[in-house]
Amino acid sequence: MVMFLFLVVALAVVVSAVTLAVVGGGDQGPLPEAAPERLRDALPPDRPVNRADVDGLRFPLVARGYRMADVDDALGRLGAELAERDARIAELESALAGARAAAARPPTDKPAAPREDEQQ
């Protein structure tokens, strides 16, 4: 019984010492707050995104997956660039269709053949 009581007291002393060291009883005070890990390799803001940029994109892990703000920013940027490219493709396809239609039409502005009385 005395041995059991001694082990309980020793365990309480060890737990108390560890708690005090972690909470703020140590030399340096409480543990410093860890800065949240941020997205290091963001998409380039000065040029259009290419395949290598998307392949190299890595999101930092947090307790429940990825930081929602980083993922939302990257998806928003990619969505905006895709919409811009789709609009540009539609504009170019429309211009190409117009050019093909113009090339397929026979020219209507033929010069009139000169009359016989004008040739002399």
Backbone as XML, in Angstrom:
<?xml version="1.0"?>
<chain id="A" units="angstrom">
  <residue number="1" name="MET">
    <atom name="N" x="0.820" y="-1.178" z="0.000"/>
    <atom name="CA" x="0.000" y="0.000" z="0.000"/>
    <atom name="C" x="0.875" y="1.258" z="0.000"/>
  </residue>
  <residue number="2" name="VAL">
    <atom name="N" x="1.954" y="1.229" z="0.736"/>
    <atom name="CA" x="2.859" y="2.365" z="0.807"/>
    <atom name="C" x="3.519" y="2.575" z="-0.556"/>
  </residue>
  <residue number="3" name="MET">
    <atom name="N" x="3.841" y="1.511" z="-1.222"/>
    <atom name="CA" x="4.464" y="1.602" z="-2.542"/>
    <atom name="C" x="3.490" y="2.222" z="-3.555"/>
  </residue>
  <residue number="4" name="PHE">
    <atom name="N" x="2.234" y="1.841" z="-3.507"/>
    <atom name="CA" x="1.215" y="2.394" z="-4.393"/>
    <atom name="C" x="1.053" y="3.893" z="-4.158"/>
  </residue>
  <residue number="5" name="LEU">
    <atom name="N" x="1.020" y="4.297" z="-2.897"/>
    <atom name="CA" x="0.880" y="5.702" z="-2.544"/>
    <atom name="C" x="2.102" y="6.500" z="-3.034"/>
  </residue>
  <residue number="6" name="PHE">
    <atom name="N" x="3.276" y="5.923" z="-2.907"/>
    <atom name="CA" x="4.500" y="6.566" z="-3.386"/>
    <atom name="C" x="4.460" y="6.751" z="-4.908"/>
  </residue>
  <residue number="7" name="LEU">
    <atom name="N" x="4.015" y="5.763" z="-5.658"/>
    <atom name="CA" x="3.923" y="5.856" z="-7.116"/>
    <atom name="C" x="2.904" y="6.908" z="-7.548"/>
  </residue>
  <residue number="8" name="VAL">
    <atom name="N" x="1.789" y="7.019" z="-6.845"/>
    <atom name="CA" x="0.776" y="8.019" z="-7.183"/>
    <atom name="C" x="1.330" y="9.423" z="-6.951"/>
  </residue>
  <residue number="9" name="VAL">
    <atom name="N" x="2.025" y="9.633" z="-5.835"/>
    <atom name="CA" x="2.615" y="10.946" z="-5.546"/>
    <atom name="C" x="3.705" y="11.267" z="-6.561"/>
  </residue>
  <residue number="10" name="ALA">
    <atom name="N" x="4.549" y="10.318" z="-6.913"/>
    <atom name="CA" x="5.614" y="10.538" z="-7.898"/>
    <atom name="C" x="5.016" y="10.880" z="-9.262"/>
  </residue>
  <residue number="11" name="LEU">
    <atom name="N" x="3.966" y="10.184" z="-9.636"/>
    <atom name="CA" x="3.301" y="10.462" z="-10.905"/>
    <atom name="C" x="2.705" y="11.871" z="-10.907"/>
  </residue>
  <residue number="12" name="ALA">
    <atom name="N" x="2.097" y="12.288" z="-9.815"/>
    <atom name="CA" x="1.523" y="13.624" z="-9.707"/>
    <atom name="C" x="2.615" y="14.687" z="-9.804"/>
  </residue>
  <residue number="13" name="VAL">
    <atom name="N" x="3.771" y="14.463" z="-9.206"/>
    <atom name="CA" x="4.881" y="15.415" z="-9.267"/>
    <atom name="C" x="5.399" y="15.526" z="-10.696"/>
  </residue>
  <residue number="14" name="VAL">
    <atom name="N" x="5.547" y="14.418" z="-11.401"/>
    <atom name="CA" x="6.050" y="14.436" z="-12.786"/>
    <atom name="C" x="5.049" y="15.146" z="-13.695"/>
  </residue>
  <residue number="15" name="VAL">
    <atom name="N" x="3.773" y="14.843" z="-13.562"/>
    <atom name="CA" x="2.759" y="15.485" z="-14.396"/>
    <atom name="C" x="2.717" y="16.982" z="-14.116"/>
  </residue>
  <residue number="16" name="SER">
    <atom name="N" x="2.822" y="17.372" z="-12.878"/>
    <atom name="CA" x="2.819" y="18.791" z="-12.519"/>
    <atom name="C" x="4.034" y="19.507" z="-13.097"/>
  </residue>
  <residue number="17" name="ALA">
    <atom name="N" x="5.200" y="18.896" z="-13.026"/>
    <atom name="CA" x="6.415" y="19.512" z="-13.552"/>
    <atom name="C" x="6.332" y="19.701" z="-15.065"/>
  </residue>
  <residue number="18" name="VAL">
    <atom name="N" x="5.850" y="18.691" z="-15.750"/>
    <atom name="CA" x="5.723" y="18.796" z="-17.211"/>
    <atom name="C" x="4.700" y="19.868" z="-17.567"/>
  </residue>
  <residue number="19" name="THR">
    <atom name="N" x="3.586" y="19.913" z="-16.872"/>
    <atom name="CA" x="2.553" y="20.921" z="-17.136"/>
    <atom name="C" x="3.092" y="22.327" z="-16.912"/>
  </residue>
  <residue number="20" name="LEU">
    <atom name="N" x="3.809" y="22.533" z="-15.845"/>
    <atom name="CA" x="4.384" y="23.853" z="-15.571"/>
    <atom name="C" x="5.414" y="24.252" z="-16.626"/>
  </residue>
  <residue number="21" name="ALA">
    <atom name="N" x="6.191" y="23.301" z="-17.079"/>
    <atom name="CA" x="7.208" y="23.603" z="-18.089"/>
    <atom name="C" x="6.560" y="23.999" z="-19.416"/>
  </residue>
  <residue number="22" name="VAL">
    <atom name="N" x="5.471" y="23.329" z="-19.762"/>
    <atom name="CA" x="4.823" y="23.618" z="-21.037"/>
    <atom name="C" x="3.997" y="24.890" z="-20.961"/>
  </residue>
  <residue number="23" name="VAL">
    <atom name="N" x="3.272" y="25.086" z="-19.877"/>
    <atom name="CA" x="2.357" y="26.219" z="-19.767"/>
    <atom name="C" x="3.087" y="27.524" z="-19.515"/>
  </residue>
  <residue number="24" name="GLY">
    <atom name="N" x="4.173" y="27.525" z="-18.870"/>
    <atom name="CA" x="4.841" y="28.802" z="-18.673"/>
    <atom name="C" x="5.742" y="28.849" z="-17.468"/>
  </residue>
  <residue number="25" name="GLY">
    <atom name="N" x="5.997" y="27.770" z="-16.851"/>
    <atom name="CA" x="6.859" y="27.801" z="-15.688"/>
    <atom name="C" x="8.324" y="27.631" z="-16.035"/>
  </residue>
  <residue number="26" name="GLY">
    <atom name="N" x="8.649" y="27.523" z="-17.344"/>
    <atom name="CA" x="10.039" y="27.320" z="-17.748"/>
    <atom name="C" x="10.803" y="28.625" z="-17.811"/>
  </residue>
  <residue number="27" name="ASP">
    <atom name="N" x="12.023" y="28.570" z="-18.323"/>
    <atom name="CA" x="12.891" y="29.738" z="-18.404"/>
    <atom name="C" x="12.383" y="30.759" z="-19.428"/>
  </residue>
  <residue number="28" name="GLN">
    <atom name="N" x="11.844" y="30.288" z="-20.534"/>
    <atom name="CA" x="11.493" y="31.185" z="-21.627"/>
    <atom name="C" x="10.006" y="31.535" z="-21.643"/>
  </residue>
  <residue number="29" name="GLY">
    <atom name="N" x="9.270" y="31.161" z="-20.713"/>
    <atom name="CA" x="7.839" y="31.448" z="-20.685"/>
    <atom name="C" x="7.068" y="30.410" z="-21.482"/>
  </residue>
  <residue number="30" name="PRO">
    <atom name="N" x="5.865" y="30.747" z="-21.879"/>
    <atom name="CA" x="5.051" y="29.772" z="-22.608"/>
    <atom name="C" x="5.623" y="29.502" z="-23.997"/>
  </residue>
  <residue number="31" name="LEU">
    <atom name="N" x="5.196" y="28.415" z="-24.581"/>
    <atom name="CA" x="5.655" y="28.074" z="-25.919"/>
    <atom name="C" x="5.177" y="29.126" z="-26.919"/>
  </residue>
  <residue number="32" name="PRO">
    <atom name="N" x="6.021" y="29.510" z="-27.819"/>
    <atom name="CA" x="5.605" y="30.524" z="-28.802"/>
    <atom name="C" x="4.561" y="29.941" z="-29.759"/>
  </residue>
  <residue number="33" name="GLU">
    <atom name="N" x="3.713" y="30.818" z="-30.259"/>
    <atom name="CA" x="2.725" y="30.395" z="-31.239"/>
    <atom name="C" x="3.435" y="30.101" z="-32.552"/>
  </residue>
  <residue number="34" name="ALA">
    <atom name="N" x="3.076" y="28.997" z="-33.146"/>
    <atom name="CA" x="3.654" y="28.641" z="-34.443"/>
    <atom name="C" x="2.938" y="29.421" z="-35.529"/>
  </residue>
  <residue number="35" name="ALA">
    <atom name="N" x="3.712" y="30.008" z="-36.404"/>
    <atom name="CA" x="3.118" y="30.747" z="-37.517"/>
    <atom name="C" x="2.465" y="29.761" z="-38.469"/>
  </residue>
  <residue number="36" name="PRO">
    <atom name="N" x="1.293" y="30.075" z="-38.971"/>
    <atom name="CA" x="0.641" y="29.148" z="-39.896"/>
    <atom name="C" x="1.445" y="29.040" z="-41.184"/>
  </residue>
  <residue number="37" name="GLU">
    <atom name="N" x="1.516" y="27.843" z="-41.688"/>
    <atom name="CA" x="2.238" y="27.619" z="-42.927"/>
    <atom name="C" x="1.427" y="28.206" z="-44.072"/>
  </residue>
  <residue number="38" name="ARG">
    <atom name="N" x="2.081" y="28.970" z="-44.921"/>
    <atom name="CA" x="1.402" y="29.630" z="-46.026"/>
    <atom name="C" x="1.847" y="29.025" z="-47.350"/>
  </residue>
  <residue number="39" name="LEU">
    <atom name="N" x="1.072" y="29.283" z="-48.365"/>
    <atom name="CA" x="1.389" y="28.808" z="-49.703"/>
    <atom name="C" x="2.659" y="29.498" z="-50.184"/>
  </residue>
  <residue number="40" name="ARG">
    <atom name="N" x="3.693" y="28.715" z="-50.463"/>
    <atom name="CA" x="4.980" y="29.291" z="-50.849"/>
    <atom name="C" x="5.059" y="29.560" z="-52.354"/>
  </residue>
  <residue number="41" name="ASP">
    <atom name="N" x="4.577" y="28.647" z="-53.139"/>
    <atom name="CA" x="4.703" y="28.769" z="-54.594"/>
    <atom name="C" x="3.360" y="29.163" z="-55.185"/>
  </residue>
  <residue number="42" name="ALA">
    <atom name="N" x="2.986" y="30.416" z="-54.980"/>
    <atom name="CA" x="1.707" y="30.892" z="-55.509"/>
    <atom name="C" x="1.789" y="30.992" z="-57.027"/>
  </residue>
  <residue number="43" name="LEU">
    <atom name="N" x="0.642" y="31.100" z="-57.640"/>
    <atom name="CA" x="0.614" y="31.264" z="-59.091"/>
    <atom name="C" x="1.181" y="32.632" z="-59.454"/>
  </residue>
  <residue number="44" name="PRO">
    <atom name="N" x="1.928" y="32.733" z="-60.543"/>
    <atom name="CA" x="2.589" y="33.996" z="-60.887"/>
    <atom name="C" x="1.581" y="35.086" z="-61.210"/>
  </residue>
  <residue number="45" name="PRO">
    <atom name="N" x="1.698" y="36.256" z="-60.567"/>
    <atom name="CA" x="0.736" y="37.330" z="-60.819"/>
    <atom name="C" x="1.060" y="38.161" z="-62.067"/>
  </residue>
  <residue number="46" name="ASP">
    <atom name="N" x="2.286" y="38.029" z="-62.586"/>
    <atom name="CA" x="2.724" y="38.916" z="-63.668"/>
    <atom name="C" x="2.608" y="38.314" z="-65.064"/>
  </residue>
  <residue number="47" name="ARG">
    <atom name="N" x="2.139" y="37.067" z="-65.162"/>
    <atom name="CA" x="2.005" y="36.431" z="-66.476"/>
    <atom name="C" x="0.900" y="35.379" z="-66.397"/>
  </residue>
  <residue number="48" name="PRO">
    <atom name="N" x="0.419" y="34.922" z="-67.555"/>
    <atom name="CA" x="-0.619" y="33.882" z="-67.536"/>
    <atom name="C" x="-0.084" y="32.576" z="-66.946"/>
  </residue>
  <residue number="49" name="VAL">
    <atom name="N" x="-0.968" y="31.826" z="-66.358"/>
    <atom name="CA" x="-0.599" y="30.549" z="-65.743"/>
    <atom name="C" x="-0.419" y="29.518" z="-66.845"/>
  </residue>
  <residue number="50" name="ASN">
    <atom name="N" x="0.626" y="28.693" z="-66.724"/>
    <atom name="CA" x="0.824" y="27.619" z="-67.686"/>
    <atom name="C" x="0.761" y="26.262" z="-66.978"/>
  </residue>
  <residue number="51" name="ARG">
    <atom name="N" x="0.930" y="25.207" z="-67.737"/>
    <atom name="CA" x="0.795" y="23.848" z="-67.208"/>
    <atom name="C" x="1.804" y="23.571" z="-66.105"/>
  </residue>
  <residue number="52" name="ALA">
    <atom name="N" x="3.027" y="24.036" z="-66.251"/>
    <atom name="CA" x="4.068" y="23.799" z="-65.242"/>
    <atom name="C" x="3.719" y="24.474" z="-63.917"/>
  </residue>
  <residue number="53" name="ASP">
    <atom name="N" x="3.086" y="25.647" z="-63.978"/>
    <atom name="CA" x="2.676" y="26.333" z="-62.749"/>
    <atom name="C" x="1.646" y="25.512" z="-61.984"/>
  </residue>
  <residue number="54" name="VAL">
    <atom name="N" x="0.689" y="24.958" z="-62.718"/>
    <atom name="CA" x="-0.357" y="24.156" z="-62.068"/>
    <atom name="C" x="0.230" y="22.854" z="-61.541"/>
  </residue>
  <residue number="55" name="ASP">
    <atom name="N" x="1.120" y="22.227" z="-62.307"/>
    <atom name="CA" x="1.748" y="20.978" z="-61.845"/>
    <atom name="C" x="2.599" y="21.204" z="-60.599"/>
  </residue>
  <residue number="56" name="GLY">
    <atom name="N" x="3.229" y="22.364" z="-60.485"/>
    <atom name="CA" x="4.100" y="22.640" z="-59.348"/>
    <atom name="C" x="3.386" y="23.208" z="-58.134"/>
  </residue>
  <residue number="57" name="LEU">
    <atom name="N" x="2.085" y="23.432" z="-58.245"/>
    <atom name="CA" x="1.327" y="24.026" z="-57.149"/>
    <atom name="C" x="1.127" y="23.004" z="-56.034"/>
  </residue>
  <residue number="58" name="ARG">
    <atom name="N" x="1.599" y="23.322" z="-54.845"/>
    <atom name="CA" x="1.455" y="22.439" z="-53.680"/>
    <atom name="C" x="0.898" y="23.257" z="-52.525"/>
  </residue>
  <residue number="59" name="PHE">
    <atom name="N" x="-0.183" y="22.766" z="-51.944"/>
    <atom name="CA" x="-0.818" y="23.459" z="-50.834"/>
    <atom name="C" x="-0.290" y="22.917" z="-49.519"/>
  </residue>
  <residue number="60" name="PRO">
    <atom name="N" x="-0.058" y="23.789" z="-48.536"/>
    <atom name="CA" x="0.409" y="23.314" z="-47.226"/>
    <atom name="C" x="-0.722" y="22.596" z="-46.495"/>
  </residue>
  <residue number="61" name="LEU">
    <atom name="N" x="-0.352" y="21.563" z="-45.767"/>
    <atom name="CA" x="-1.328" y="20.797" z="-44.997"/>
    <atom name="C" x="-1.599" y="21.466" z="-43.659"/>
  </residue>
  <residue number="62" name="VAL">
    <atom name="N" x="-2.829" y="21.411" z="-43.226"/>
    <atom name="CA" x="-3.221" y="21.877" z="-41.903"/>
    <atom name="C" x="-3.976" y="20.745" z="-41.226"/>
  </residue>
  <residue number="63" name="ALA">
    <atom name="N" x="-4.513" y="21.008" z="-40.053"/>
    <atom name="CA" x="-5.127" y="19.957" z="-39.248"/>
    <atom name="C" x="-6.222" y="19.195" z="-39.991"/>
  </residue>
  <residue number="64" name="ARG">
    <atom name="N" x="-7.031" y="19.885" z="-40.783"/>
    <atom name="CA" x="-8.134" y="19.202" z="-41.452"/>
    <atom name="C" x="-8.001" y="19.229" z="-42.968"/>
  </residue>
  <residue number="65" name="GLY">
    <atom name="N" x="-6.821" y="19.145" z="-43.489"/>
    <atom name="CA" x="-6.639" y="19.103" z="-44.931"/>
    <atom name="C" x="-5.784" y="20.256" z="-45.423"/>
  </residue>
  <residue number="66" name="TYR">
    <atom name="N" x="-6.362" y="21.104" z="-46.267"/>
    <atom name="CA" x="-5.657" y="22.242" z="-46.842"/>
    <atom name="C" x="-6.285" y="23.540" z="-46.355"/>
  </residue>
  <residue number="67" name="ARG">
    <atom name="N" x="-5.512" y="24.628" z="-46.406"/>
    <atom name="CA" x="-6.049" y="25.943" z="-46.024"/>
    <atom name="C" x="-7.053" y="26.367" z="-47.089"/>
  </residue>
  <residue number="68" name="MET">
    <atom name="N" x="-8.265" y="26.579" z="-46.674"/>
    <atom name="CA" x="-9.332" y="26.920" z="-47.593"/>
    <atom name="C" x="-9.036" y="28.198" z="-48.372"/>
  </residue>
  <residue number="69" name="ALA">
    <atom name="N" x="-8.451" y="29.176" z="-47.736"/>
    <atom name="CA" x="-8.170" y="30.452" z="-48.402"/>
    <atom name="C" x="-7.170" y="30.268" z="-49.542"/>
  </residue>
  <residue number="70" name="ASP">
    <atom name="N" x="-6.137" y="29.452" z="-49.332"/>
    <atom name="CA" x="-5.143" y="29.215" z="-50.386"/>
    <atom name="C" x="-5.774" y="28.495" z="-51.579"/>
  </residue>
  <residue number="71" name="VAL">
    <atom name="N" x="-6.583" y="27.484" z="-51.287"/>
    <atom name="CA" x="-7.223" y="26.724" z="-52.362"/>
    <atom name="C" x="-8.224" y="27.610" z="-53.103"/>
  </residue>
  <residue number="72" name="ASP">
    <atom name="N" x="-9.004" y="28.402" z="-52.366"/>
    <atom name="CA" x="-9.973" y="29.293" z="-53.002"/>
    <atom name="C" x="-9.276" y="30.329" z="-53.889"/>
  </residue>
  <residue number="73" name="ASP">
    <atom name="N" x="-8.161" y="30.874" z="-53.429"/>
    <atom name="CA" x="-7.410" y="31.855" z="-54.229"/>
    <atom name="C" x="-6.902" y="31.223" z="-55.522"/>
  </residue>
  <residue number="74" name="ALA">
    <atom name="N" x="-6.325" y="30.028" z="-55.412"/>
    <atom name="CA" x="-5.783" y="29.360" z="-56.599"/>
    <atom name="C" x="-6.897" y="28.994" z="-57.575"/>
  </residue>
  <residue number="75" name="LEU">
    <atom name="N" x="-8.014" y="28.464" z="-57.072"/>
    <atom name="CA" x="-9.115" y="28.104" z="-57.956"/>
    <atom name="C" x="-9.754" y="29.343" z="-58.588"/>
  </residue>
  <residue number="76" name="GLY">
    <atom name="N" x="-9.845" y="30.424" z="-57.837"/>
    <atom name="CA" x="-10.379" y="31.660" z="-58.399"/>
    <atom name="C" x="-9.509" y="32.188" z="-59.518"/>
  </residue>
  <residue number="77" name="ARG">
    <atom name="N" x="-8.205" y="32.152" z="-59.312"/>
    <atom name="CA" x="-7.266" y="32.618" z="-60.338"/>
    <atom name="C" x="-7.346" y="31.745" z="-61.585"/>
  </residue>
  <residue number="78" name="LEU">
    <atom name="N" x="-7.370" y="30.421" z="-61.385"/>
    <atom name="CA" x="-7.456" y="29.514" z="-62.531"/>
    <atom name="C" x="-8.784" y="29.690" z="-63.264"/>
  </residue>
  <residue number="79" name="GLY">
    <atom name="N" x="-9.880" y="29.859" z="-62.520"/>
    <atom name="CA" x="-11.185" y="30.055" z="-63.151"/>
    <atom name="C" x="-11.232" y="31.333" z="-63.974"/>
  </residue>
  <residue number="80" name="ALA">
    <atom name="N" x="-10.663" y="32.399" z="-63.453"/>
    <atom name="CA" x="-10.648" y="33.671" z="-64.180"/>
    <atom name="C" x="-9.815" y="33.558" z="-65.456"/>
  </residue>
  <residue number="81" name="GLU">
    <atom name="N" x="-8.684" y="32.904" z="-65.375"/>
    <atom name="CA" x="-7.845" y="32.763" z="-66.570"/>
    <atom name="C" x="-8.500" y="31.861" z="-67.600"/>
  </residue>
  <residue number="82" name="LEU">
    <atom name="N" x="-9.175" y="30.797" z="-67.155"/>
    <atom name="CA" x="-9.871" y="29.931" z="-68.110"/>
    <atom name="C" x="-11.011" y="30.675" z="-68.789"/>
  </residue>
  <residue number="83" name="ALA">
    <atom name="N" x="-11.753" y="31.487" z="-68.040"/>
    <atom name="CA" x="-12.840" y="32.269" z="-68.635"/>
    <atom name="C" x="-12.290" y="33.265" z="-69.656"/>
  </residue>
  <residue number="84" name="GLU">
    <atom name="N" x="-11.159" y="33.896" z="-69.319"/>
    <atom name="CA" x="-10.536" y="34.842" z="-70.247"/>
    <atom name="C" x="-10.072" y="34.139" z="-71.518"/>
  </residue>
  <residue number="85" name="ARG">
    <atom name="N" x="-9.483" y="32.959" z="-71.369"/>
    <atom name="CA" x="-9.035" y="32.209" z="-72.545"/>
    <atom name="C" x="-10.218" y="31.724" z="-73.377"/>
  </residue>
  <residue number="86" name="ASP">
    <atom name="N" x="-11.296" y="31.275" z="-72.728"/>
    <atom name="CA" x="-12.480" y="30.842" z="-73.467"/>
    <atom name="C" x="-13.072" y="31.990" z="-74.271"/>
  </residue>
  <residue number="87" name="ALA">
    <atom name="N" x="-13.124" y="33.184" z="-73.677"/>
    <atom name="CA" x="-13.650" y="34.346" z="-74.394"/>
    <atom name="C" x="-12.758" y="34.685" z="-75.585"/>
  </residue>
  <residue number="88" name="ARG">
    <atom name="N" x="-11.455" y="34.609" z="-75.399"/>
    <atom name="CA" x="-10.517" y="34.899" z="-76.496"/>
    <atom name="C" x="-10.642" y="33.865" z="-77.607"/>
  </residue>
  <residue number="89" name="ILE">
    <atom name="N" x="-10.794" y="32.593" z="-77.252"/>
    <atom name="CA" x="-10.965" y="31.531" z="-78.252"/>
    <atom name="C" x="-12.258" y="31.753" z="-79.038"/>
  </residue>
  <residue number="90" name="ALA">
    <atom name="N" x="-13.349" y="32.087" z="-78.340"/>
    <atom name="CA" x="-14.621" y="32.343" z="-79.023"/>
    <atom name="C" x="-14.497" y="33.531" z="-79.970"/>
  </residue>
  <residue number="91" name="GLU">
    <atom name="N" x="-13.789" y="34.573" z="-79.549"/>
    <atom name="CA" x="-13.578" y="35.753" z="-80.403"/>
    <atom name="C" x="-12.781" y="35.381" z="-81.642"/>
  </residue>
  <residue number="92" name="LEU">
    <atom name="N" x="-11.724" y="34.606" z="-81.475"/>
    <atom name="CA" x="-10.898" y="34.211" z="-82.622"/>
    <atom name="C" x="-11.650" y="33.270" z="-83.559"/>
  </residue>
  <residue number="93" name="GLU">
    <atom name="N" x="-12.450" y="32.348" z="-82.998"/>
    <atom name="CA" x="-13.237" y="31.443" z="-83.843"/>
    <atom name="C" x="-14.285" y="32.220" z="-84.637"/>
  </residue>
  <residue number="94" name="SER">
    <atom name="N" x="-14.871" y="33.234" z="-84.025"/>
    <atom name="CA" x="-15.847" y="34.064" z="-84.732"/>
    <atom name="C" x="-15.179" y="34.832" z="-85.871"/>
  </residue>
  <residue number="95" name="ALA">
    <atom name="N" x="-14.013" y="35.390" z="-85.604"/>
    <atom name="CA" x="-13.281" y="36.115" z="-86.647"/>
    <atom name="C" x="-12.866" y="35.167" z="-87.775"/>
  </residue>
  <residue number="96" name="LEU">
    <atom name="N" x="-12.470" y="33.951" z="-87.432"/>
    <atom name="CA" x="-12.080" y="32.975" z="-88.443"/>
    <atom name="C" x="-13.283" y="32.570" z="-89.283"/>
  </residue>
  <residue number="97" name="ALA">
    <atom name="N" x="-14.431" y="32.356" z="-88.649"/>
    <atom name="CA" x="-15.636" y="31.999" z="-89.402"/>
    <atom name="C" x="-16.031" y="33.136" z="-90.340"/>
  </residue>
  <residue number="98" name="GLY">
    <atom name="N" x="-15.920" y="34.381" z="-89.884"/>
    <atom name="CA" x="-16.216" y="35.524" z="-90.751"/>
    <atom name="C" x="-15.267" y="35.614" z="-91.926"/>
  </residue>
  <residue number="99" name="ALA">
    <atom name="N" x="-13.996" y="35.357" z="-91.681"/>
    <atom name="CA" x="-13.005" y="35.402" z="-92.758"/>
    <atom name="C" x="-13.249" y="34.284" z="-93.762"/>
  </residue>
  <residue number="100" name="ARG">
    <atom name="N" x="-13.605" y="33.097" z="-93.282"/>
    <atom name="CA" x="-13.896" y="31.981" z="-94.199"/>
    <atom name="C" x="-15.143" y="32.267" z="-95.028"/>
  </residue>
  <residue number="101" name="ALA">
    <atom name="N" x="-16.155" y="32.859" z="-94.391"/>
    <atom name="CA" x="-17.380" y="33.195" z="-95.127"/>
    <atom name="C" x="-17.096" y="34.252" z="-96.183"/>
  </residue>
  <residue number="102" name="ALA">
    <atom name="N" x="-16.270" y="35.221" z="-95.867"/>
    <atom name="CA" x="-15.924" y="36.264" z="-96.837"/>
    <atom name="C" x="-15.114" y="35.694" z="-97.989"/>
  </residue>
  <residue number="103" name="ALA">
    <atom name="N" x="-14.258" y="34.733" z="-97.692"/>
    <atom name="CA" x="-13.438" y="34.138" z="-98.747"/>
    <atom name="C" x="-14.273" y="33.237" z="-99.641"/>
  </residue>
  <residue number="104" name="ALA">
    <atom name="N" x="-15.325" y="32.636" z="-99.125"/>
    <atom name="CA" x="-16.162" y="31.736" z="-99.909"/>
    <atom name="C" x="-17.122" y="32.500" z="-100.808"/>
  </residue>
  <residue number="105" name="ARG">
    <atom name="N" x="-17.474" y="33.735" z="-100.460"/>
    <atom name="CA" x="-18.386" y="34.548" z="-101.258"/>
    <atom name="C" x="-17.673" y="35.038" z="-102.520"/>
  </residue>
  <residue number="106" name="PRO">
    <atom name="N" x="-18.365" y="34.982" z="-103.667"/>
    <atom name="CA" x="-17.725" y="35.544" z="-104.869"/>
    <atom name="C" x="-17.713" y="37.062" z="-104.772"/>
  </residue>
  <residue number="107" name="PRO">
    <atom name="N" x="-16.694" y="37.673" z="-105.279"/>
    <atom name="CA" x="-16.619" y="39.138" z="-105.203"/>
    <atom name="C" x="-17.759" y="39.766" z="-106.003"/>
  </residue>
  <residue number="108" name="THR">
    <atom name="N" x="-18.425" y="40.740" z="-105.436"/>
    <atom name="CA" x="-19.548" y="41.395" z="-106.100"/>
    <atom name="C" x="-19.148" y="42.727" z="-106.714"/>
  </residue>
  <residue number="109" name="ASP">
    <atom name="N" x="-18.002" y="43.193" z="-106.464"/>
    <atom name="CA" x="-17.562" y="44.491" z="-106.971"/>
    <atom name="C" x="-16.710" y="44.336" z="-108.230"/>
  </residue>
  <residue number="110" name="LYS">
    <atom name="N" x="-17.270" y="43.668" z="-109.256"/>
    <atom name="CA" x="-16.526" y="43.529" z="-110.507"/>
    <atom name="C" x="-16.613" y="44.848" z="-111.269"/>
  </residue>
  <residue number="111" name="PRO">
    <atom name="N" x="-15.536" y="45.233" z="-111.847"/>
    <atom name="CA" x="-15.615" y="46.446" z="-112.667"/>
    <atom name="C" x="-16.462" y="46.170" z="-113.911"/>
  </residue>
  <residue number="112" name="ALA">
    <atom name="N" x="-17.281" y="47.107" z="-114.250"/>
    <atom name="CA" x="-18.145" y="46.956" z="-115.428"/>
    <atom name="C" x="-17.293" y="46.976" z="-116.685"/>
  </residue>
  <residue number="113" name="ALA">
    <atom name="N" x="-17.709" y="46.180" z="-117.650"/>
    <atom name="CA" x="-16.985" y="46.147" z="-118.918"/>
    <atom name="C" x="-17.181" y="47.491" z="-119.629"/>
  </residue>
  <residue number="114" name="PRO">
    <atom name="N" x="-16.143" y="48.061" z="-120.181"/>
    <atom name="CA" x="-16.271" y="49.359" z="-120.845"/>
    <atom name="C" x="-17.151" y="49.249" z="-122.093"/>
  </residue>
  <residue number="115" name="ARG">
    <atom name="N" x="-17.950" y="50.264" z="-122.290"/>
    <atom name="CA" x="-18.816" y="50.277" z="-123.480"/>
    <atom name="C" x="-17.981" y="50.550" z="-124.715"/>
  </residue>
  <residue number="116" name="GLU">
    <atom name="N" x="-18.575" y="50.184" z="-125.802"/>
    <atom name="CA" x="-17.833" y="50.353" z="-127.062"/>
    <atom name="C" x="-17.623" y="51.822" z="-127.387"/>
  </residue>
  <residue number="117" name="ASP">
    <atom name="N" x="-18.623" y="52.643" z="-127.060"/>
    <atom name="CA" x="-18.475" y="54.049" z="-127.399"/>
    <atom name="C" x="-17.471" y="54.752" z="-126.490"/>
  </residue>
  <residue number="118" name="GLU">
    <atom name="N" x="-17.203" y="54.165" z="-125.296"/>
    <atom name="CA" x="-16.223" y="54.772" z="-124.394"/>
    <atom name="C" x="-14.814" y="54.368" z="-124.765"/>
  </residue>
  <residue number="119" name="GLN">
    <atom name="N" x="-14.669" y="53.244" z="-125.467"/>
    <atom name="CA" x="-13.322" y="52.789" z="-125.810"/>
    <atom name="C" x="-12.713" y="53.665" z="-126.897"/>
  </residue>
  <residue number="120" name="GLN">
    <atom name="N" x="-13.501" y="54.291" z="-127.683"/>
    <atom name="CA" x="-12.957" y="55.067" z="-128.794"/>
    <atom name="C" x="-12.758" y="56.478" z="-128.451"/>
  </residue>
</chain>
